[in-house]
Amino acid sequence: MPTNILIVEDEEPLTLLLRYNLESEGYSVESVARGDEAETRLREKVPDLLLLDWMLPGLSGIELCRRLRARPETERMPILMLTARGEETERVRGLATGADDYVVKPFSVPELVARVRALLRRAKPDHISTLLRAGDIELDRETKRVHRSGRELHLGPTEFRLLEFLMQSPGRVYSREQLLDGVWGQDVYIDERTVDVHVGRLRKALNRPRQPDPIRTVRGSGYSFNEMFARTH
């Protein structure tokens, strides 16, 4: 059974963005837009992780978090709070109320996904999503294998990490510098054009004649995993 995540957020565009990226990670995602509705929903079913906005209609996220920590059924449920409040005193208040982590808007979606994964790893080691799926491509983090249309692809370690990084946020454009930091690490000093070499190798492994290329080149900017490919295949 896939890991279930509940999003409690009243900004619909943000909810759609989070749902799309988390579902691309293999999670089962549900959402509600009001704090009081979330409280009712959480009495019926407890998710594996809660993404909770601070400011909500009906019942504030901070009050909902406090109530959830007072209930035996939800006292250990991982809660990641989303908020526009970036002051240190507010972060301390959120964490003191019972949130396990705290992300300030606007935030990086890959960073948020990484924080979700880290929270689940600590709270529910058996519930980590190991499969990434987009279009006809499937990447297994555990076995380090990649398949496209049922055909196993043979990728080098760097190409595997590069594909994994891009698939986490379809449609997002990454500069070469961002890809170097995300795939190679911030402490590695290599030429940015190295990214082009590995993208070329990845494309060669992914694509057969007449197959659409899932890697999109954005002239002057960088690369992204084609969002339309992920949606339509």
Coordinates of C-alpha atoms in Angstrom, one line a residue:
M1 CA 0.0 0.0 0.0
P2 CA 1.5 3.4 -0.9
T3 CA 2.3 5.9 1.7
N4 CA -0.6 8.3 2.3
I5 CA 0.0 12.1 2.7
L6 CA -2.7 14.6 3.6
I7 CA -2.2 18.2 2.5
V8 CA -4.1 20.9 4.4
E9 CA -3.7 24.1 2.4
D10 CA -6.1 26.7 1.3
E11 CA -4.1 28.0 -1.7
E12 CA -5.3 25.8 -4.5
P13 CA -2.4 26.3 -7.0
L14 CA 0.1 25.3 -4.2
T15 CA -2.0 22.3 -3.4
L16 CA -2.0 21.2 -7.0
L17 CA 1.7 21.7 -7.3
L18 CA 2.4 19.7 -4.1
R19 CA 0.0 16.9 -5.1
Y20 CA 1.5 16.6 -8.5
N21 CA 5.1 16.3 -7.2
L22 CA 4.3 14.0 -4.3
E23 CA 2.2 11.7 -6.6
S24 CA 5.2 11.6 -9.0
E25 CA 7.2 10.3 -6.0
G26 CA 4.7 7.4 -5.7
Y27 CA 2.8 8.7 -2.7
S28 CA -1.0 8.6 -2.3
V29 CA -2.2 12.2 -1.7
E30 CA -5.4 13.7 -0.4
S31 CA -6.1 17.3 0.4
V32 CA -8.6 19.6 2.2
A33 CA -8.6 23.4 2.3
R34 CA -10.0 24.1 5.8
G35 CA -8.6 23.4 9.3
D36 CA -12.0 22.3 10.7
E37 CA -12.6 19.9 7.8
A38 CA -9.1 18.5 8.3
E39 CA -9.8 17.9 12.0
T40 CA -12.9 15.9 11.0
R41 CA -11.0 14.0 8.3
L42 CA -8.2 13.1 10.7
R43 CA -10.7 11.6 13.1
E44 CA -11.8 9.2 10.3
K45 CA -8.4 8.3 8.9
V46 CA -4.8 9.0 10.1
P47 CA -2.4 9.6 7.2
D48 CA 1.3 8.6 7.3
L49 CA 2.3 12.3 7.1
L50 CA 0.5 15.6 7.3
L51 CA 1.5 18.8 5.4
L52 CA -0.2 21.5 7.3
D53 CA -0.5 25.2 6.5
W54 CA -0.3 27.6 9.4
M55 CA -3.0 30.0 8.3
L56 CA -6.3 28.2 7.5
P57 CA -10.0 29.1 7.4
G58 CA -12.1 27.4 10.0
L59 CA -9.3 26.4 12.4
S60 CA -5.7 27.6 12.3
G61 CA -2.9 25.1 11.5
I62 CA -1.2 25.9 14.8
E63 CA -4.3 25.1 16.8
L64 CA -5.0 21.9 14.8
C65 CA -1.4 20.8 15.4
R66 CA -1.9 21.3 19.1
R67 CA -5.1 19.3 19.1
L68 CA -3.6 16.5 17.1
R69 CA -0.7 16.1 19.5
A70 CA -3.2 15.8 22.4
R71 CA -4.8 12.8 20.8
P72 CA -3.2 9.3 21.2
E73 CA -4.1 8.4 17.6
T74 CA -2.1 11.3 16.1
E75 CA 0.4 12.2 18.7
R76 CA 3.2 10.6 16.8
M77 CA 2.0 11.4 13.2
P78 CA 4.7 13.3 11.3
I79 CA 3.7 16.9 10.7
L80 CA 5.4 19.3 8.4
M81 CA 4.2 22.8 8.7
L82 CA 4.0 25.3 5.8
T83 CA 4.0 29.0 6.5
A84 CA 4.8 32.4 5.3
R85 CA 6.0 33.3 8.8
G86 CA 9.8 33.2 8.7
E87 CA 10.7 34.9 11.9
E88 CA 12.7 32.8 14.4
T89 CA 10.1 33.2 17.2
E90 CA 7.4 31.9 14.9
R91 CA 9.5 28.9 13.8
V92 CA 10.1 28.1 17.5
R93 CA 6.4 28.4 18.2
G94 CA 5.5 26.0 15.4
L95 CA 8.0 23.4 16.5
A96 CA 7.0 23.8 20.2
T97 CA 3.4 23.2 19.3
G98 CA 4.3 19.8 17.9
A99 CA 5.4 20.2 14.3
D100 CA 8.3 17.9 13.3
D101 CA 9.6 20.3 10.6
Y102 CA 8.9 23.8 9.3
V103 CA 9.1 25.1 5.7
V104 CA 8.8 28.8 4.9
K105 CA 7.0 30.0 1.8
P106 CA 8.1 30.4 -1.0
F107 CA 10.1 27.1 -0.8
S108 CA 11.9 24.8 -3.1
V109 CA 9.7 21.8 -4.1
P110 CA 12.7 19.4 -4.3
E111 CA 13.7 20.5 -0.8
L112 CA 10.2 20.0 0.6
V113 CA 10.0 16.5 -1.0
A114 CA 13.4 15.7 0.6
R115 CA 12.1 16.8 4.0
V116 CA 9.0 14.6 3.5
R117 CA 11.2 11.7 2.7
A118 CA 13.4 12.3 5.7
L119 CA 10.4 12.6 8.1
L120 CA 8.9 9.4 6.8
R121 CA 12.3 7.6 7.0
R122 CA 12.5 8.5 10.7
A123 CA 8.9 7.8 11.6
K124 CA 8.0 4.9 9.3
P125 CA 11.1 3.3 7.7
D126 CA 9.0 0.7 5.9
H127 CA 6.8 3.3 4.2
I128 CA 9.4 5.1 2.1
S129 CA 8.4 5.4 -1.5
T130 CA 11.1 3.6 -3.5
L131 CA 9.5 4.0 -6.9
L132 CA 9.4 7.1 -9.1
R133 CA 7.1 6.9 -12.2
A134 CA 6.7 9.4 -15.0
G135 CA 5.2 8.5 -18.3
D136 CA 6.6 5.2 -19.3
I137 CA 9.7 5.5 -17.2
E138 CA 10.0 3.8 -13.8
L139 CA 12.9 4.3 -11.4
D140 CA 13.5 2.1 -8.4
R141 CA 15.6 3.7 -5.8
E142 CA 16.1 0.5 -3.8
T143 CA 17.3 -1.7 -6.6
K144 CA 18.9 1.2 -8.6
R145 CA 17.1 0.0 -11.8
V146 CA 15.3 2.0 -14.4
H147 CA 12.8 0.7 -17.0
R148 CA 11.2 2.4 -19.9
S149 CA 8.2 0.7 -21.5
G150 CA 9.2 -2.5 -19.7
R151 CA 12.8 -2.3 -21.1
E152 CA 15.5 -2.2 -18.5
L153 CA 18.0 0.7 -19.1
H154 CA 21.6 0.5 -18.1
L155 CA 22.6 3.7 -16.5
G156 CA 25.8 4.7 -14.8
P157 CA 25.6 5.9 -11.2
T158 CA 25.8 9.6 -12.2
E159 CA 23.1 9.2 -14.9
F160 CA 20.9 7.4 -12.4
R161 CA 21.2 10.2 -9.8
L162 CA 20.6 12.8 -12.6
L163 CA 17.4 11.1 -13.8
E164 CA 16.2 10.7 -10.2
F165 CA 16.8 14.3 -9.4
L166 CA 15.0 15.5 -12.6
M167 CA 12.0 13.1 -12.1
Q168 CA 11.3 14.4 -8.6
S169 CA 10.0 17.7 -10.1
P170 CA 8.7 17.4 -13.6
G171 CA 8.5 20.7 -15.4
R172 CA 11.0 22.5 -13.2
V173 CA 13.9 24.0 -15.0
Y174 CA 17.3 23.5 -13.3
S175 CA 20.4 25.5 -14.2
R176 CA 23.7 23.6 -14.7
E177 CA 24.8 25.0 -11.3
Q178 CA 21.7 23.7 -9.6
L179 CA 22.2 20.2 -11.1
L180 CA 25.8 20.2 -10.0
D181 CA 24.8 21.0 -6.5
G182 CA 21.8 18.5 -6.4
V183 CA 23.5 15.6 -8.2
W184 CA 27.2 15.9 -7.6
G185 CA 27.1 17.9 -4.3
Q186 CA 28.0 21.4 -3.3
D187 CA 31.6 20.4 -2.3
V188 CA 32.5 19.1 -5.7
Y189 CA 34.3 21.6 -8.0
I190 CA 33.9 20.6 -11.6
D191 CA 33.1 22.4 -14.8
E192 CA 29.4 23.1 -15.4
R193 CA 29.7 21.7 -18.9
T194 CA 30.1 18.3 -17.3
V195 CA 26.3 18.4 -16.9
D196 CA 25.9 18.5 -20.6
V197 CA 28.1 15.4 -21.1
H198 CA 26.0 13.4 -18.6
V199 CA 22.7 14.6 -19.9
G200 CA 23.8 13.4 -23.3
R201 CA 24.7 10.0 -21.9
L202 CA 21.3 9.8 -20.1
R203 CA 19.4 10.7 -23.3
K204 CA 21.3 8.0 -25.3
A205 CA 20.3 5.4 -22.7
L206 CA 16.7 6.6 -22.4
N207 CA 15.7 7.1 -26.0
R208 CA 15.2 4.7 -28.9
P209 CA 14.3 5.8 -32.4
R210 CA 10.9 7.6 -32.6
Q211 CA 10.6 7.7 -28.8
P212 CA 9.9 11.1 -27.3
D213 CA 12.8 12.6 -25.3
P214 CA 11.7 13.2 -21.7
I215 CA 14.6 15.5 -21.0
R216 CA 13.9 19.1 -22.1
T217 CA 16.7 21.6 -22.9
V218 CA 15.8 25.1 -22.0
R219 CA 18.1 27.4 -24.1
G220 CA 20.3 29.6 -21.9
S221 CA 18.8 28.1 -18.7
G222 CA 19.3 24.4 -18.2
Y223 CA 17.3 21.2 -18.2
S224 CA 14.1 19.8 -17.0
F225 CA 12.1 16.6 -17.0
N226 CA 9.3 17.3 -19.6
E227 CA 6.1 17.8 -17.6
M228 CA 3.9 17.1 -20.7
F229 CA 5.7 13.7 -21.2
A230 CA 5.0 12.8 -17.6
R231 CA 1.3 13.6 -17.9
T232 CA 0.5 12.1 -21.3
H233 CA 2.4 8.8 -21.5

